[in-house]
């Protein structure tokens, strides 16, 4: 479902959390990118808990948990990139493969961010007893900030605070709302026990062992519930982090300005046109504002990055032109100075290109030949030193390779055969000292102390076919198989799906201008409130009072959405707007009455006459004519 550009406005924590939940429920890409990391963390955590319980070595489980945590960080970065492309659409149609490739391209920075965030959260929890984990909220958008490539990963907290800006308070409340995971924890426990209850009552299978395992006094079950709840909320974390960065950018840069300009009411054909100078000035102002908001970097920067580095021959020719223009002396060792240019490798081509451009700018643009000659001499000397160092490094590398070749077994000299000597007689065993005898005695005593008594042989009894252990094992295998099947289906649907059509369902925040919305007569935002009211008067003049009432009601919805009293969505009903009303208190009663009358007239097919239309118009006029409420400062 395409969302209008009027949605680009500052949001509170509840609205951002609701948007993140709806995005995760309607899009499979976020699940495909976060489920592998979440499943790896769950499996590694259960393996570590089992190793601690059984007393096994903890080296391998700890290593697996560390690798799973880094895989989780990679998935979080890919999901943040996917959600950002889904919302802003900077690089065309979003796809899980493209986001995964982008995360792999920033893998070193993501791994640094994983270690940074883990260390910071551990330190904050240990020092403040968990209170600072809620108060320090900016690093919650760390993976999304790393995927934007702004700032150093070692200064991640400062970068996140700068990107959030005024939205830091919203991030604090979003972190508080994430405590809903506690409810999900208990809901998972209740749901699993309810399934066991149904299996015992309806199927009649003995599930005593499974019910004993799925109890709150079992530590392993608590760990399973905790890590599963954590993994299920991974998409929500990535979505809220990206939405918070978008909200901070909206608050700092005013991205909703262009949307407001494009939603201005269009001129009626009957009204007189403004003078040409005013029209040209307004157009220029809109263009300047649009360029100021949408341009992220100067155009010449991209041209410079896309330009190919200079070849040594081209660089030598252009430097010669600089030398002639500045009338530099040619009787010096100029040939020796220019000689290193032809020996430079591909790795130094970019540096050579920047050096030539800098010298040309000083010589031709700034007309400072003295500075250009000094810069030229210094740069050529530095390049000569670079070429010499590179030659020495190549020589050392060649010598090292030669040593490695000569060290191979086929080039080794055969060692002389040692003559076989007569076997020496074995020396008599020495008598152990008193300390060794004491250690041996102590070991025997400890062995006797801890040695178990031989167990009596148990009589083999016939095992029932449907025992609790067998049923529990079958349930575990079935649950693991279903989990892997669901994971595979989600991955295949997300990674191998075709490109979406323009009208496919999804959440994509884009700038929708008035010409696009004007083609949808059922969309309340396709016209401004004044346009709907004018259309209602025209319909009433033709006697279409029922359609006129509908136009007045759409004008009311458009006005309430612009004031922030409701959030217009075509999937919501009129009474949903009334239940979510956040406008002025004195407007709620007229809005309820107008909604009731509109439902009876439009959906109940009740006839509407001129008197009914006039009453509806009289109730709507105060709400449409009221001045707009000013925005709260800092919102």
Coordinates of C-alpha atoms in Angstrom, one line a residue:
X1 CA 0.0 0.0 0.0
X2 CA 1.6 3.3 -1.1
X3 CA 1.7 5.9 1.6
X4 CA 1.3 9.5 0.8
X5 CA 4.2 12.0 1.3
X6 CA 2.1 13.7 3.9
X7 CA 3.2 10.8 6.2
X8 CA 6.7 12.5 6.3
X9 CA 6.1 14.3 9.6
X10 CA 7.5 13.9 13.1
X11 CA 5.9 10.9 14.9
X12 CA 5.7 9.9 18.5
X13 CA 7.0 6.7 20.0
X14 CA 3.6 4.9 19.8
X15 CA 3.1 5.8 16.1
X16 CA 6.7 4.6 15.3
X17 CA 6.2 1.3 17.1
X18 CA 2.9 0.8 15.4
X19 CA 4.4 1.5 12.0
X20 CA 7.3 -0.9 12.7
X21 CA 4.9 -3.7 13.7
X22 CA 2.7 -3.2 10.7
X23 CA 5.8 -3.2 8.4
X24 CA 7.0 -6.5 9.9
X25 CA 3.7 -8.2 9.5
X26 CA 3.2 -7.1 5.9
X27 CA 6.7 -7.7 4.5
X28 CA 8.6 -11.0 4.4
X29 CA 12.0 -9.5 3.5
X30 CA 12.7 -8.3 7.1
X31 CA 12.0 -11.9 8.4
X32 CA 14.2 -13.5 5.7
X33 CA 17.1 -11.3 6.7
X34 CA 16.8 -11.6 10.5
X35 CA 15.6 -15.2 11.0
X36 CA 18.9 -16.9 10.1
X37 CA 20.8 -14.8 12.7
X38 CA 18.1 -15.2 15.3
X39 CA 17.9 -19.0 14.8
X40 CA 21.7 -19.2 15.1
X41 CA 21.6 -17.3 18.4
X42 CA 18.9 -19.5 19.8
X43 CA 20.7 -22.7 18.8
X44 CA 24.1 -21.5 20.2
X45 CA 22.5 -20.3 23.4
X46 CA 20.8 -23.7 24.0
X47 CA 24.0 -25.5 23.2
X48 CA 25.9 -23.4 25.7
X49 CA 23.3 -23.9 28.4
X50 CA 23.4 -27.7 27.9
X51 CA 27.2 -27.7 28.0
X52 CA 27.1 -25.8 31.4
X53 CA 24.5 -28.3 32.7
X54 CA 26.5 -31.3 31.6
X55 CA 29.9 -30.0 32.6
X56 CA 31.3 -30.1 29.1
X57 CA 34.1 -27.8 27.9
X58 CA 32.8 -24.3 27.1
X59 CA 35.3 -23.3 24.4
X60 CA 33.4 -24.5 21.4
X61 CA 29.9 -23.4 22.7
X62 CA 31.3 -19.9 23.5
X63 CA 32.9 -19.7 20.1
X64 CA 29.7 -20.7 18.3
X65 CA 27.7 -18.1 20.3
X66 CA 30.2 -15.4 19.3
X67 CA 29.9 -16.4 15.7
X68 CA 26.1 -16.5 15.9
X69 CA 26.1 -13.0 17.5
X70 CA 28.2 -11.6 14.7
X71 CA 25.9 -13.3 12.1
X72 CA 23.0 -11.6 13.9
X73 CA 24.7 -8.2 13.6
X74 CA 25.2 -8.8 9.8
X75 CA 21.5 -9.6 9.5
X76 CA 20.5 -6.5 11.5
X77 CA 22.6 -4.3 9.2
X78 CA 21.0 -5.9 6.1
X79 CA 17.5 -5.5 7.5
X80 CA 18.1 -1.8 8.3
X81 CA 19.3 -1.3 4.7
X82 CA 16.3 -3.1 3.4
X83 CA 13.8 -1.1 5.5
X84 CA 15.5 2.2 4.5
X85 CA 15.2 1.3 0.8
X86 CA 11.6 0.3 1.4
X87 CA 10.8 3.6 3.0
X88 CA 12.9 6.1 1.0
X89 CA 13.7 4.1 -2.2
X90 CA 17.1 5.7 -2.9
X91 CA 18.3 2.8 -5.1
X92 CA 15.1 1.6 -6.9
X93 CA 13.1 -1.5 -6.0
X94 CA 14.3 -3.0 -2.7
X95 CA 15.3 -6.6 -2.5
X96 CA 16.7 -8.9 0.2
X97 CA 19.7 -9.9 -2.0
X98 CA 20.7 -6.3 -2.6
X99 CA 20.5 -5.5 1.1
X100 CA 22.5 -8.6 2.0
X101 CA 25.2 -7.6 -0.5
X102 CA 25.3 -4.1 1.0
X103 CA 25.7 -5.5 4.5
X104 CA 28.5 -7.8 3.2
X105 CA 30.2 -4.7 1.7
X106 CA 30.1 -3.0 5.2
X107 CA 30.9 -6.2 7.1
X108 CA 34.1 -4.9 8.8
X109 CA 32.2 -1.8 10.1
X110 CA 29.3 -4.0 11.2
X111 CA 31.5 -6.3 13.1
X112 CA 33.2 -3.4 14.9
X113 CA 29.7 -2.1 15.7
X114 CA 28.7 -5.5 17.1
X115 CA 31.7 -5.5 19.5
X116 CA 31.2 -1.8 20.3
X117 CA 27.5 -2.3 21.2
X118 CA 28.1 -5.5 23.2
X119 CA 30.9 -3.9 25.2
X120 CA 28.9 -0.7 25.8
X121 CA 25.7 -2.5 26.9
X122 CA 27.6 -4.8 29.2
X123 CA 29.5 -1.9 30.8
X124 CA 26.3 0.2 31.2
X125 CA 24.4 -2.7 32.8
X126 CA 27.2 -3.6 35.2
X127 CA 27.9 0.0 36.2
X128 CA 24.3 1.3 36.5
X129 CA 22.5 -1.9 37.4
X130 CA 20.4 -1.8 34.2
X131 CA 19.1 1.7 34.6
X132 CA 21.5 3.3 32.1
X133 CA 20.4 0.8 29.5
X134 CA 17.1 2.6 29.3
X135 CA 18.5 6.2 29.7
X136 CA 21.2 5.8 27.1
X137 CA 19.1 5.2 24.0
X138 CA 21.0 6.6 21.0
X139 CA 23.1 3.5 20.3
X140 CA 19.9 1.6 19.7
X141 CA 20.1 2.7 16.1
X142 CA 23.7 1.7 15.7
X143 CA 23.3 -0.8 12.9
X144 CA 21.2 1.5 10.9
X145 CA 23.7 4.3 11.3
X146 CA 26.6 2.0 10.2
X147 CA 24.7 1.1 7.1
X148 CA 24.4 4.8 6.2
X149 CA 28.2 5.1 6.3
X150 CA 28.3 8.2 8.4
X151 CA 31.0 8.6 11.0
X152 CA 33.5 6.2 12.4
X153 CA 32.3 2.9 14.0
X154 CA 34.6 3.6 16.9
X155 CA 32.6 6.8 17.7
X156 CA 29.2 5.1 17.1
X157 CA 27.4 6.6 20.0
X158 CA 28.2 10.2 19.0
X159 CA 27.2 9.5 15.4
X160 CA 23.9 8.0 16.5
X161 CA 23.1 11.0 18.7
X162 CA 23.9 13.4 15.9
X163 CA 21.7 11.5 13.4
X164 CA 18.8 11.3 15.8
X165 CA 18.9 14.9 16.8
X166 CA 15.5 15.9 18.3
X167 CA 14.3 12.3 18.0
X168 CA 16.5 11.1 20.9
X169 CA 13.5 11.5 23.3
X170 CA 11.4 9.4 21.0
X171 CA 14.1 6.7 21.0
X172 CA 13.9 6.7 24.8
X173 CA 10.2 6.0 24.7
X174 CA 10.6 3.4 21.9
X175 CA 13.1 1.5 24.1
X176 CA 10.6 1.6 27.0
X177 CA 7.8 0.3 24.7
X178 CA 10.1 -2.6 23.7
X179 CA 9.4 -4.0 27.2
X180 CA 6.4 -5.6 25.5
X181 CA 8.7 -8.5 25.0
X182 CA 7.9 -9.6 28.6
X183 CA 4.3 -10.1 27.5
X184 CA 5.4 -12.1 24.4
X185 CA 7.6 -14.2 26.7
X186 CA 4.6 -15.3 28.9
X187 CA 2.4 -15.6 25.8
X188 CA 4.8 -18.1 24.3
X189 CA 4.8 -20.1 27.5
X190 CA 1.0 -20.1 27.7
X191 CA 0.6 -21.0 24.0
X192 CA 3.0 -24.0 24.2
X193 CA 1.4 -25.4 27.3
X194 CA -2.1 -24.9 25.8
X195 CA -1.0 -27.0 22.8
X196 CA 0.3 -29.7 25.1
X197 CA -3.0 -29.6 27.0
X198 CA -4.9 -30.0 23.7
X199 CA -2.7 -32.9 22.7
X200 CA -3.3 -34.7 26.0
X201 CA -7.1 -34.2 26.1
X202 CA -7.9 -34.6 22.4
X203 CA -5.4 -37.1 21.2
X204 CA -4.9 -38.9 24.5
X205 CA -1.1 -39.0 24.3
X206 CA 1.0 -39.1 27.5
X207 CA 2.9 -35.8 27.4
X208 CA 4.1 -35.7 31.0
X209 CA 7.7 -35.4 30.1
X210 CA 7.1 -32.5 27.7
X211 CA 4.9 -30.7 30.2
X212 CA 7.6 -31.1 32.9
X213 CA 10.2 -29.7 30.5
X214 CA 7.9 -26.7 29.6
X215 CA 7.5 -25.4 33.1
X216 CA 8.8 -22.2 34.6
X217 CA 10.9 -23.9 37.2
X218 CA 13.1 -25.4 34.4
X219 CA 16.1 -23.2 33.7
X220 CA 16.6 -24.5 30.1
X221 CA 13.0 -23.7 29.3
X222 CA 13.3 -20.2 30.5
X223 CA 16.4 -19.7 28.4
X224 CA 14.6 -21.1 25.4
X225 CA 11.7 -18.7 25.9
X226 CA 14.0 -15.7 26.4
X227 CA 16.2 -16.3 23.3
X228 CA 13.1 -17.1 21.2
X229 CA 11.4 -14.0 22.2
X230 CA 14.6 -12.0 21.5
X231 CA 14.8 -13.6 18.0
X232 CA 11.1 -12.9 17.2
X233 CA 11.6 -9.2 18.0
X234 CA 14.7 -8.8 15.7
X235 CA 12.7 -7.5 12.7
X236 CA 11.0 -4.9 15.0
X237 CA 14.3 -3.7 16.3
X238 CA 15.7 -3.1 12.8
X239 CA 12.5 -1.5 11.6
X240 CA 12.2 0.9 14.7
X241 CA 15.9 1.8 14.3
X242 CA 15.4 2.8 10.7
X243 CA 12.2 4.6 11.4
X244 CA 13.9 6.6 14.2
X245 CA 16.6 7.7 11.8
X246 CA 14.0 8.8 9.3
X247 CA 12.1 10.6 12.0
X248 CA 15.3 12.4 13.1
X249 CA 16.0 13.4 9.5
X250 CA 12.5 14.7 9.1
X251 CA 12.8 16.8 12.3
X252 CA 16.2 18.2 11.3
X253 CA 15.9 18.7 7.6
X254 CA 12.1 19.2 7.1
X255 CA 11.5 16.5 4.5
X256 CA 7.8 17.1 4.7
X257 CA 8.2 20.6 3.2
X258 CA 8.2 19.3 -0.4
X259 CA 5.2 17.2 0.4
X260 CA 3.3 20.3 1.8
X261 CA 4.2 22.3 -1.3
X262 CA 2.9 19.6 -3.6
X263 CA -0.3 19.2 -1.7
X264 CA -1.3 22.9 -2.1
X265 CA -4.7 23.4 -3.8
X266 CA -4.6 23.7 -7.5
X267 CA -6.0 26.8 -9.3
X268 CA -9.6 26.8 -10.5
X269 CA -10.1 27.6 -14.2
X270 CA -12.6 30.3 -13.3
X271 CA -10.2 32.2 -11.1
X272 CA -7.9 34.9 -12.7
X273 CA -4.3 33.8 -13.3
X274 CA -1.5 35.5 -11.3
X275 CA 0.9 37.7 -13.2
X276 CA 3.7 35.9 -15.1
X277 CA 6.4 37.3 -12.8
X278 CA 4.7 35.9 -9.7
X279 CA 4.3 32.5 -11.4
X280 CA 8.0 32.4 -12.4
X281 CA 9.1 33.4 -8.9
X282 CA 7.0 30.7 -7.2
X283 CA 8.3 28.1 -9.6
X284 CA 11.9 29.1 -8.9
X285 CA 11.3 29.0 -5.2
X286 CA 9.8 25.5 -5.4
X287 CA 12.8 24.3 -7.5
X288 CA 15.3 25.8 -5.0
X289 CA 13.6 24.3 -2.1
X290 CA 13.4 20.9 -3.8
X291 CA 17.0 20.9 -4.7
X292 CA 18.0 22.0 -1.2
X293 CA 16.1 19.1 0.3
X294 CA 16.8 16.3 -2.1
X295 CA 20.4 17.0 -3.1
X296 CA 22.7 15.0 -0.8
X297 CA 26.1 16.0 -2.4
X298 CA 27.4 18.4 -5.1
X299 CA 27.3 17.1 -8.6
X300 CA 31.0 17.7 -9.2
X301 CA 31.9 15.3 -6.4
X302 CA 30.2 12.4 -8.1
X303 CA 31.9 13.4 -11.4
X304 CA 35.3 13.4 -9.7
X305 CA 34.6 10.0 -8.1
X306 CA 33.4 8.5 -11.4
X307 CA 36.4 9.9 -13.5
X308 CA 39.1 7.4 -14.3
X309 CA 42.6 8.0 -12.9
X310 CA 45.2 9.5 -15.3
X311 CA 47.7 7.3 -17.1
X312 CA 51.4 8.1 -16.5
X313 CA 51.9 9.3 -20.1
X314 CA 48.9 11.7 -19.8
X315 CA 50.1 13.0 -16.4
X316 CA 53.6 13.6 -17.8
X317 CA 52.1 15.6 -20.7
X318 CA 49.9 17.7 -18.5
X319 CA 52.8 18.4 -16.0
X320 CA 55.0 19.4 -18.9
X321 CA 52.3 22.0 -19.9
X322 CA 52.3 23.3 -16.4
X323 CA 56.2 23.6 -16.5
X324 CA 56.1 25.5 -19.8
X325 CA 53.3 27.8 -18.5
X326 CA 55.2 28.6 -15.4
X327 CA 58.6 28.9 -17.2
X328 CA 60.3 26.5 -14.9
X329 CA 64.0 25.9 -15.5
X330 CA 64.7 22.8 -17.6
X331 CA 68.4 22.6 -17.1
X332 CA 67.9 20.9 -13.7
X333 CA 67.6 17.2 -13.4
X334 CA 64.1 17.3 -14.8
X335 CA 64.4 14.0 -16.6
X336 CA 65.3 12.3 -13.3
X337 CA 62.4 14.0 -11.6
X338 CA 59.8 12.9 -14.2
X339 CA 61.2 9.4 -14.5
X340 CA 59.3 8.0 -11.5
X341 CA 56.0 8.7 -13.1
X342 CA 56.4 5.8 -15.6
X343 CA 57.2 3.4 -12.7
X344 CA 54.2 4.1 -10.6
X345 CA 51.8 1.2 -10.1
X346 CA 48.0 1.1 -10.4
X347 CA 47.6 1.7 -6.7
X348 CA 49.3 5.1 -7.0
X349 CA 47.2 6.2 -10.0
X350 CA 44.5 7.9 -8.0
X351 CA 47.1 9.9 -6.0
X352 CA 48.9 10.9 -9.2
X353 CA 45.6 12.1 -10.6
X354 CA 44.9 14.3 -7.5
X355 CA 48.5 15.7 -7.6
X356 CA 48.2 16.7 -11.3
X357 CA 44.8 18.4 -10.7
X358 CA 46.1 20.3 -7.7
X359 CA 49.2 21.5 -9.6
X360 CA 47.0 22.6 -12.6
X361 CA 44.6 24.4 -10.3
X362 CA 47.5 26.4 -8.7
X363 CA 49.1 27.2 -12.0
X364 CA 46.1 28.0 -14.2
X365 CA 43.1 28.8 -11.9
X366 CA 45.0 30.6 -9.1
X367 CA 47.8 31.8 -11.4
X368 CA 50.4 31.2 -8.6
X369 CA 53.3 29.8 -10.5
X370 CA 55.7 30.0 -7.6
X371 CA 53.5 27.8 -5.5
X372 CA 52.8 25.4 -8.4
X373 CA 56.6 25.0 -9.1
X374 CA 57.2 24.3 -5.4
X375 CA 54.4 21.8 -5.3
X376 CA 55.6 20.2 -8.5
X377 CA 59.1 19.7 -7.2
X378 CA 58.0 18.4 -3.8
X379 CA 55.5 16.0 -5.4
X380 CA 58.0 14.6 -7.9
X381 CA 60.5 14.1 -5.1
X382 CA 58.0 12.3 -3.0
X383 CA 57.0 10.0 -6.0
X384 CA 60.6 9.2 -6.5
X385 CA 60.9 8.1 -2.9
X386 CA 57.7 6.1 -3.3
X387 CA 59.0 4.3 -6.3
X388 CA 62.4 3.5 -4.6
X389 CA 60.5 2.1 -1.5
X390 CA 58.3 0.0 -3.8
X391 CA 61.3 -1.4 -5.6
X392 CA 63.0 -2.3 -2.3
X393 CA 59.8 -3.9 -1.1
X394 CA 59.6 -5.9 -4.4
X395 CA 63.2 -7.0 -4.0
X396 CA 62.6 -8.1 -0.4
X397 CA 59.5 -10.0 -1.6
X398 CA 61.4 -11.7 -4.4
X399 CA 64.1 -12.7 -1.9
X400 CA 61.5 -14.1 0.5
X401 CA 59.9 -16.1 -2.3
X402 CA 63.3 -17.5 -3.3
X403 CA 64.0 -18.5 0.3
X404 CA 60.6 -20.2 0.5
X405 CA 61.3 -22.2 -2.7
X406 CA 64.7 -23.3 -1.5
X407 CA 63.2 -24.4 1.8
X408 CA 61.0 -27.0 0.1
X409 CA 61.8 -30.6 0.8
X410 CA 63.0 -31.4 -2.8
X411 CA 65.8 -28.8 -2.4
X412 CA 66.9 -30.0 1.1
X413 CA 70.2 -31.8 1.5
X414 CA 69.9 -35.4 2.7
X415 CA 71.1 -35.8 6.2
X416 CA 74.0 -38.3 6.7
X417 CA 72.8 -41.7 7.9
X418 CA 73.7 -42.4 11.4
X419 CA 75.5 -45.6 12.1
X420 CA 73.6 -48.1 14.1
X421 CA 75.1 -48.5 17.5
X422 CA 74.7 -51.3 19.8
X423 CA 71.7 -50.9 22.1
X424 CA 72.6 -49.6 25.5
X425 CA 71.6 -51.7 28.4
X426 CA 68.5 -50.3 30.2
X427 CA 69.4 -48.6 33.5
X428 CA 67.8 -50.0 36.6
X429 CA 64.7 -48.1 37.8
X430 CA 65.4 -45.6 40.5
X431 CA 63.6 -46.0 43.8
X432 CA 60.9 -43.2 44.1
X433 CA 61.4 -40.7 46.8
X434 CA 59.1 -40.1 49.8
X435 CA 57.2 -37.3 48.0
X436 CA 56.4 -39.4 45.0
X437 CA 55.2 -42.2 47.3
X438 CA 53.0 -39.8 49.2
X439 CA 51.4 -38.5 45.9
X440 CA 50.7 -42.1 44.8
X441 CA 49.1 -43.0 48.1
X442 CA 47.0 -39.8 48.0
X443 CA 45.8 -40.6 44.5
X444 CA 44.8 -44.1 45.4
X445 CA 42.8 -42.9 48.4
X446 CA 41.0 -40.3 46.3
X447 CA 40.3 -42.9 43.7
X448 CA 38.7 -45.2 46.3
X449 CA 36.8 -42.3 47.8
X450 CA 35.1 -41.2 44.5
X451 CA 34.8 -44.7 43.0
X452 CA 31.2 -45.6 42.6
X453 CA 29.9 -48.9 43.9
X454 CA 29.0 -51.4 41.3
X455 CA 25.4 -51.0 40.3
X456 CA 23.1 -54.0 40.5
X457 CA 22.1 -55.3 37.1
X458 CA 18.7 -54.0 36.1
X459 CA 16.0 -56.2 34.8
X460 CA 15.0 -55.4 31.3
X461 CA 11.3 -54.6 31.1
X462 CA 9.2 -54.1 28.0
X463 CA 9.0 -50.5 27.1
X464 CA 5.5 -49.2 26.1
X465 CA 5.2 -47.9 22.5
X466 CA 3.8 -44.5 23.5
X467 CA 6.0 -43.5 26.4
X468 CA 6.5 -39.9 27.5
X469 CA 10.1 -39.9 26.4
X470 CA 9.3 -41.2 22.9
X471 CA 6.5 -38.7 22.4
X472 CA 8.7 -35.8 23.6
X473 CA 11.4 -36.9 21.1
X474 CA 8.9 -37.1 18.3
X475 CA 7.5 -33.6 19.2
X476 CA 11.0 -32.1 19.2
X477 CA 11.8 -33.6 15.8
X478 CA 8.4 -32.4 14.4
X479 CA 8.9 -28.8 15.8
X480 CA 12.4 -28.6 14.5
X481 CA 11.3 -29.8 11.0
X482 CA 8.4 -27.4 10.9
X483 CA 10.7 -24.5 12.0
X484 CA 13.2 -25.3 9.2
X485 CA 10.3 -25.7 6.7
X486 CA 8.8 -22.3 7.6
X487 CA 12.3 -20.7 7.5
X488 CA 12.9 -22.2 4.0
X489 CA 9.5 -21.0 2.7
X490 CA 10.1 -17.5 4.0
X491 CA 13.6 -17.3 2.5
X492 CA 12.4 -18.6 -0.9
X493 CA 9.5 -16.2 -1.0
X494 CA 11.7 -13.2 0.0
X495 CA 14.8 -13.9 -2.1
X496 CA 13.3 -15.4 -5.3
X497 CA 10.2 -13.3 -5.7
X498 CA 9.6 -11.3 -8.9
X499 CA 9.8 -7.6 -8.9
X500 CA 6.8 -5.9 -7.3
X501 CA 4.3 -4.2 -9.5
X502 CA 3.6 -0.5 -9.0
X503 CA 0.3 -1.2 -7.2
X504 CA 1.7 -4.2 -5.1
X505 CA 1.1 -4.1 -1.4
X506 CA 4.0 -2.8 0.6
X507 CA 5.1 0.1 2.8
X508 CA 7.0 2.7 0.7
X509 CA 7.1 6.3 1.7
X510 CA 7.4 8.3 -1.4
X511 CA 6.5 11.8 -2.5
X512 CA 3.1 11.5 -4.2
X513 CA 2.1 14.7 -5.9
X514 CA -1.4 16.0 -6.4
X515 CA -1.5 14.8 -10.1
X516 CA -1.0 11.2 -9.0
X517 CA -3.7 11.3 -6.2
X518 CA -6.1 13.2 -8.4
X519 CA -6.7 10.0 -10.4
X520 CA -8.2 8.2 -7.4
X521 CA -11.6 9.6 -6.6
X522 CA -11.9 7.5 -3.5
X523 CA -8.8 8.9 -1.8
X524 CA -9.5 11.7 0.6
X525 CA -6.0 13.2 0.1
X526 CA -6.5 13.5 -3.7
X527 CA -8.0 17.0 -3.1
X528 CA -7.5 19.6 -0.5
X529 CA -10.5 20.3 1.9
X530 CA -11.4 23.4 -0.1
X531 CA -11.5 21.4 -3.3
X532 CA -13.8 18.8 -1.8
X533 CA -16.1 21.5 -0.4
X534 CA -16.3 23.2 -3.8
X535 CA -17.1 19.9 -5.5
X536 CA -19.9 19.3 -2.9
X537 CA -21.5 22.7 -3.8
X538 CA -21.4 21.8 -7.5
X539 CA -23.0 18.4 -6.9
X540 CA -25.7 20.0 -4.7
X541 CA -26.4 22.6 -7.4
X542 CA -27.0 19.7 -9.8
X543 CA -29.3 17.9 -7.3
X544 CA -26.9 15.1 -6.4
X545 CA -27.2 15.6 -2.6
X546 CA -26.0 12.1 -1.7
X547 CA -22.7 12.5 -3.6
X548 CA -22.4 16.1 -2.2
X549 CA -22.7 14.7 1.4
X550 CA -19.9 12.2 0.6
X551 CA -17.7 15.0 -0.8
X552 CA -18.2 17.1 2.4
X553 CA -17.2 14.1 4.5
X554 CA -14.0 13.5 2.5
X555 CA -13.2 17.2 2.9
X556 CA -13.6 16.7 6.7
X557 CA -11.3 13.6 6.6
X558 CA -8.7 15.5 4.5
X559 CA -8.8 18.5 7.0
X560 CA -8.5 16.2 10.1
X561 CA -5.6 14.3 8.5
X562 CA -3.7 17.6 7.8
X563 CA -4.2 18.8 11.4
X564 CA -2.9 15.4 12.7
X565 CA -6.3 14.5 14.4
X566 CA -6.5 11.3 12.4
X567 CA -4.1 9.1 10.3
X568 CA -5.9 8.6 7.0
X569 CA -5.6 5.0 5.7
X570 CA -7.9 3.5 3.1
X571 CA -8.0 0.2 5.0
X572 CA -9.6 1.9 8.1
X573 CA -13.3 2.5 8.6
X574 CA -14.9 5.7 9.5
X575 CA -15.5 4.5 13.1
X576 CA -11.8 3.5 13.3
X577 CA -11.0 7.2 12.7
X578 CA -13.4 8.1 15.5
X579 CA -11.8 5.7 17.9
X580 CA -8.3 6.9 17.1
X581 CA -9.3 10.6 17.1
X582 CA -6.5 12.8 18.5
X583 CA -7.8 16.3 17.6
X584 CA -9.5 19.0 19.6
X585 CA -12.0 17.7 22.2
X586 CA -14.8 20.0 21.0
X587 CA -14.6 18.5 17.5
X588 CA -15.2 14.9 18.6
X589 CA -19.0 15.2 19.1
X590 CA -19.6 16.9 15.7
X591 CA -17.3 14.3 14.0
X592 CA -19.3 11.5 15.6
X593 CA -22.7 13.0 14.4
X594 CA -21.3 13.6 10.9
X595 CA -20.0 10.0 10.7
X596 CA -23.4 8.6 11.7
X597 CA -25.3 10.7 9.2
X598 CA -22.8 9.9 6.4
X599 CA -23.1 6.1 7.1
X600 CA -26.9 6.3 7.0
X601 CA -26.9 8.4 3.8
X602 CA -24.1 6.6 1.8
X603 CA -24.1 3.0 3.0
X604 CA -27.7 2.9 4.2
X605 CA -29.0 4.4 0.9
X606 CA -31.3 6.8 2.7
X607 CA -32.5 9.6 0.5
X608 CA -30.9 13.0 1.1
X609 CA -32.7 16.2 0.2
X610 CA -31.8 19.9 0.1
X611 CA -32.6 20.2 3.8
X612 CA -30.5 17.2 4.8
X613 CA -27.6 18.6 2.8
X614 CA -27.9 22.0 4.4
X615 CA -27.8 20.5 7.9
X616 CA -24.8 18.4 7.0
X617 CA -23.1 21.5 5.5
X618 CA -23.9 23.5 8.6
X619 CA -22.3 20.8 10.9
X620 CA -19.2 20.6 8.7
X621 CA -18.6 24.3 8.1
X622 CA -17.1 25.1 11.6
X623 CA -14.7 22.2 11.4
X624 CA -13.5 23.2 7.9
X625 CA -13.3 26.9 8.6
X626 CA -11.5 26.6 11.9
X627 CA -7.8 27.8 11.8
X628 CA -5.1 25.2 11.7
X629 CA -3.5 24.3 15.0
X630 CA 0.2 25.4 15.0
X631 CA 2.8 22.8 15.3
X632 CA 4.4 22.2 18.7
X633 CA 7.9 23.8 18.9
X634 CA 10.6 21.2 18.5
X635 CA 8.3 18.5 17.3

